[in-house]
Amino acid sequence: MIFYDCSTAPNPRRARMFIAEKGLGIETRDISIAKGEQLSQDFLAVNPRGTIPVLVTDDGIVLAENLGIAAYLEAAFPEPPLMGVTPEEKGQVMMWNAIAEQQGGMPIAEVLRNTNPHMKGRAIPGPLDFEQIPELAERGRARVGFFFDQLEERLRDSPWLAGERFSLADITGFVFVDFARVIRTRIPEGNTATQGWFDRIKARPSAAL
Ligand SMILES: N[C@@H](CCC(=O)N[C@@H](CS)C(=O)NCC(=O)O)C(=O)O
């Protein structure tokens, strides 16, 4: 297998943590977004959508998208389970993963990509160029606040996002909470359940990679 990673970006970090939590060692190639390598002919030949992460299986199947990579690795290497064991857990993992991705990752990206001068004309990842829309950054900020509220409410009742077991949903939530620093946003003071959860994940070896 070959794993296409980018050390500076949040979505590849999610896959990198998942691979580490599975205890797998996979040949890794770093693609520098800063140098524009994701849009090079060589990389577009691997993933025409020009995004990272990508996992190429031993059979040459190309898996872009975190969820595709995670589902494949979970099926091929079931231990330790990271996507739930019982039907209830499996449902909750997918639900909280989607909440973290769509209500955490997306608004943070909306703020960053619509304000950062280096991302002018690159407001959306991928092969097409889109101009920045400042109003989206404003909307994104309000949505990030709501994301932190939702996390705190859930983590006051549950040790992990999907219940009693650490999962893919925690990896996704953790990576985006950490990435919020790029828009100068931290876990709000007083959100002690979220802070405790974050610190427990930060102490895991996979978070240091
Ligand atoms: N939904 C995709 C998102 C992948 C994605 O957007 N990756 C970003 C890095 S965080 C990227 O490839 N950016 C390339 C660019 O900005 O041109 C996934 O979960 O794998």
Coordinates of C-alpha atoms and ligand atoms in Angstrom, one line a residue:
M1 CA 0.0 0.0 0.0
I2 CA 1.0 3.6 -0.4
F3 CA -0.3 6.4 1.7
Y4 CA -0.2 10.0 0.3
D5 CA 0.0 12.4 3.2
C6 CA 0.6 16.1 3.9
S7 CA 2.2 16.9 7.2
T8 CA 0.6 20.4 7.5
A9 CA -3.0 19.7 6.6
P10 CA -5.9 18.4 8.8
N11 CA -7.6 15.9 6.5
P12 CA -4.4 13.8 5.9
R13 CA -3.7 14.0 9.6
R14 CA -7.0 12.2 10.2
A15 CA -6.0 9.3 8.0
R16 CA -2.4 9.3 9.5
M17 CA -3.9 9.0 13.1
F18 CA -6.3 6.3 12.0
I19 CA -3.4 4.3 10.5
A20 CA -1.3 4.8 13.6
E21 CA -4.2 3.7 15.9
K22 CA -4.4 0.5 13.8
G23 CA -0.7 -0.1 14.5
L24 CA 0.0 -0.2 10.7
G25 CA 3.2 0.8 9.0
I26 CA 2.4 1.9 5.5
E27 CA 4.8 3.4 2.9
T28 CA 4.1 7.1 2.9
R29 CA 4.7 9.9 0.4
D30 CA 4.4 13.5 1.5
I31 CA 2.7 15.8 -0.9
S32 CA 3.4 19.5 -0.1
I33 CA 0.3 21.6 -0.5
A34 CA 2.5 24.7 0.2
K35 CA 4.5 23.9 -3.0
G36 CA 1.3 23.0 -5.0
E37 CA 2.3 19.4 -5.4
Q38 CA -1.3 18.3 -5.1
L39 CA -1.9 19.8 -8.5
S40 CA 1.2 18.3 -10.2
Q41 CA 0.6 16.0 -13.2
D42 CA 2.2 13.1 -11.2
F43 CA -0.3 13.5 -8.3
L44 CA -3.3 14.2 -10.4
A45 CA -2.5 10.9 -12.2
V46 CA -3.1 9.2 -8.8
N47 CA -6.1 11.4 -7.6
P48 CA -7.6 13.6 -10.4
R49 CA -9.5 15.4 -7.6
G50 CA -6.2 16.8 -6.4
T51 CA -6.9 16.2 -2.7
I52 CA -5.0 14.4 0.1
P53 CA -5.2 11.9 1.8
V54 CA -5.1 9.1 -0.6
L55 CA -4.5 5.4 0.0
V56 CA -3.5 3.1 -2.9
T57 CA -4.2 -0.5 -1.9
D58 CA -1.9 -3.5 -2.9
D59 CA -4.4 -4.2 -5.7
G60 CA -3.9 -0.6 -7.0
I61 CA -7.4 0.6 -5.9
V62 CA -7.2 4.3 -5.2
L63 CA -9.1 5.4 -2.1
A64 CA -9.4 9.2 -1.7
E65 CA -11.7 10.5 1.1
N66 CA -11.0 9.8 4.7
L67 CA -14.2 7.8 5.1
G68 CA -13.2 5.5 2.2
I69 CA -9.8 5.0 3.6
A70 CA -11.1 4.3 7.1
A71 CA -13.8 1.9 5.9
Y72 CA -11.3 -0.1 3.9
L73 CA -8.7 -0.3 6.7
E74 CA -11.4 -1.2 9.3
A75 CA -12.5 -4.1 7.2
A76 CA -9.0 -5.3 6.3
F77 CA -7.6 -4.8 9.8
P78 CA -10.5 -5.1 12.3
E79 CA -8.4 -4.7 15.5
P80 CA -8.6 -2.5 17.3
P81 CA -12.1 -1.5 16.2
L82 CA -12.3 2.2 15.4
M83 CA -15.7 2.4 13.7
G84 CA -17.9 0.7 16.3
V85 CA -18.7 -2.9 17.1
T86 CA -22.4 -3.0 17.9
P87 CA -25.0 -1.6 15.5
E88 CA -25.6 1.3 17.9
E89 CA -21.9 2.1 18.1
K90 CA -21.4 1.9 14.3
G91 CA -24.3 4.3 13.8
Q92 CA -23.0 6.7 16.4
V93 CA -19.5 6.7 15.0
M94 CA -20.8 7.6 11.5
M95 CA -23.1 10.3 13.0
W96 CA -20.5 12.0 15.1
N97 CA -17.9 11.7 12.4
A98 CA -20.3 13.5 10.0
I99 CA -21.0 16.2 12.7
A100 CA -17.3 16.8 13.3
E101 CA -16.6 16.9 9.5
Q102 CA -19.6 19.0 8.4
Q103 CA -20.2 21.2 11.4
G104 CA -16.5 21.5 12.6
G105 CA -14.2 21.0 9.7
M106 CA -16.3 22.7 7.1
P107 CA -16.9 26.0 8.9
I108 CA -13.2 26.2 10.0
A109 CA -12.2 25.7 6.3
E110 CA -14.8 28.3 5.3
V111 CA -13.2 30.9 7.5
L112 CA -9.6 30.0 6.6
R113 CA -10.0 29.6 2.9
N114 CA -12.2 32.7 2.4
T115 CA -9.8 35.0 4.4
N116 CA -6.2 33.8 3.9
P117 CA -4.4 35.9 1.3
H118 CA -2.4 32.8 0.2
M119 CA -5.7 31.1 -0.7
K120 CA -6.9 33.8 -3.0
G121 CA -8.5 32.0 -6.0
R122 CA -8.2 28.7 -4.1
A123 CA -11.3 28.9 -1.8
I124 CA -12.1 25.2 -2.5
P125 CA -9.6 22.3 -2.7
G126 CA -9.4 20.5 -5.9
P127 CA -8.5 21.1 -9.6
L128 CA -11.0 24.0 -10.1
D129 CA -10.2 27.5 -8.9
F130 CA -12.8 29.4 -6.9
E131 CA -12.7 33.0 -5.6
Q132 CA -13.0 33.8 -2.0
I133 CA -16.4 35.0 -0.6
P134 CA -15.8 37.0 2.6
E135 CA -19.4 36.5 3.8
L136 CA -18.7 32.7 4.0
A137 CA -15.9 33.4 6.5
E138 CA -18.3 35.4 8.7
R139 CA -20.9 32.6 8.6
G140 CA -18.2 30.1 9.3
R141 CA -17.2 31.8 12.5
A142 CA -20.7 31.6 13.9
R143 CA -20.9 27.9 12.9
V144 CA -17.7 27.1 14.7
G145 CA -19.1 28.5 17.9
F146 CA -22.1 26.2 17.6
F147 CA -19.8 23.2 16.9
F148 CA -18.0 23.8 20.2
D149 CA -21.4 24.0 22.0
Q150 CA -22.4 20.7 20.5
L151 CA -19.2 19.0 21.5
E152 CA -19.4 20.2 25.1
E153 CA -23.0 19.0 25.4
R154 CA -22.1 15.6 24.1
L155 CA -18.9 15.1 26.1
R156 CA -20.6 16.0 29.4
D157 CA -22.6 12.8 28.9
S158 CA -20.2 10.5 27.2
P159 CA -16.4 9.8 27.5
W160 CA -16.0 9.6 23.7
L161 CA -18.1 11.1 20.9
A162 CA -19.6 7.8 19.9
G163 CA -20.0 6.4 23.4
E164 CA -17.8 4.2 25.5
R165 CA -15.0 3.6 23.0
F166 CA -12.5 5.8 21.3
S167 CA -13.3 5.9 17.5
L168 CA -12.9 7.5 14.1
A169 CA -15.3 10.2 15.3
D170 CA -12.9 11.3 18.1
I171 CA -10.0 11.4 15.6
T172 CA -12.0 13.7 13.3
G173 CA -13.3 15.9 16.1
F174 CA -9.8 16.2 17.7
V175 CA -8.1 17.1 14.4
F176 CA -10.5 19.9 13.6
V177 CA -10.6 21.3 17.2
D178 CA -6.8 21.4 17.0
F179 CA -6.9 22.9 13.5
A180 CA -9.2 25.7 14.7
R181 CA -6.0 27.5 15.9
V182 CA -5.4 28.6 12.3
I183 CA -8.5 30.8 12.7
R184 CA -7.3 31.8 16.2
T185 CA -10.0 29.8 17.9
R186 CA -9.5 27.5 20.9
I187 CA -11.7 25.4 23.1
P188 CA -13.8 28.0 24.9
E189 CA -12.9 28.5 28.5
G190 CA -15.4 26.7 30.7
N191 CA -15.8 23.8 28.2
T192 CA -14.1 21.5 30.6
A193 CA -15.6 18.3 29.2
T194 CA -14.2 19.1 25.7
Q195 CA -10.9 20.2 27.2
G196 CA -10.5 16.9 29.1
W197 CA -11.4 14.8 26.0
F198 CA -9.0 16.8 23.9
D199 CA -6.1 16.4 26.4
R200 CA -6.8 12.6 26.6
I201 CA -6.5 12.3 22.8
K202 CA -3.5 14.6 22.6
A203 CA -1.6 12.2 25.0
R204 CA -2.1 9.3 22.5
P205 CA 1.1 8.5 20.4
S206 CA -1.0 8.8 17.2
A207 CA -1.6 12.5 18.0
A208 CA 2.1 13.3 18.0
L209 CA 2.7 12.2 14.4
Ligands
LIG1 N1 -13.3 15.1 2.2 C1 -11.9 14.9 1.9 C2 -11.2 16.2 2.1 C3 -9.8 16.2 1.5 C4 -9.2 17.6 1.5 O1 -9.9 18.6 1.3 N2 -7.9 17.7 1.7 C5 -7.2 19.0 1.6 C6 -6.1 19.1 2.7 S1 -6.9 19.3 4.3 C7 -6.5 19.1 0.3 O2 -6.3 18.2 -0.4 N3 -6.3 20.4 -0.1 C8 -5.7 20.6 -1.4 C9 -5.7 22.1 -1.8 O3 -6.0 22.9 -0.9 O4 -5.5 22.4 -3.0 C10 -11.4 13.8 2.9 O5 -11.9 13.7 4.0 O6 -10.4 13.1 2.6

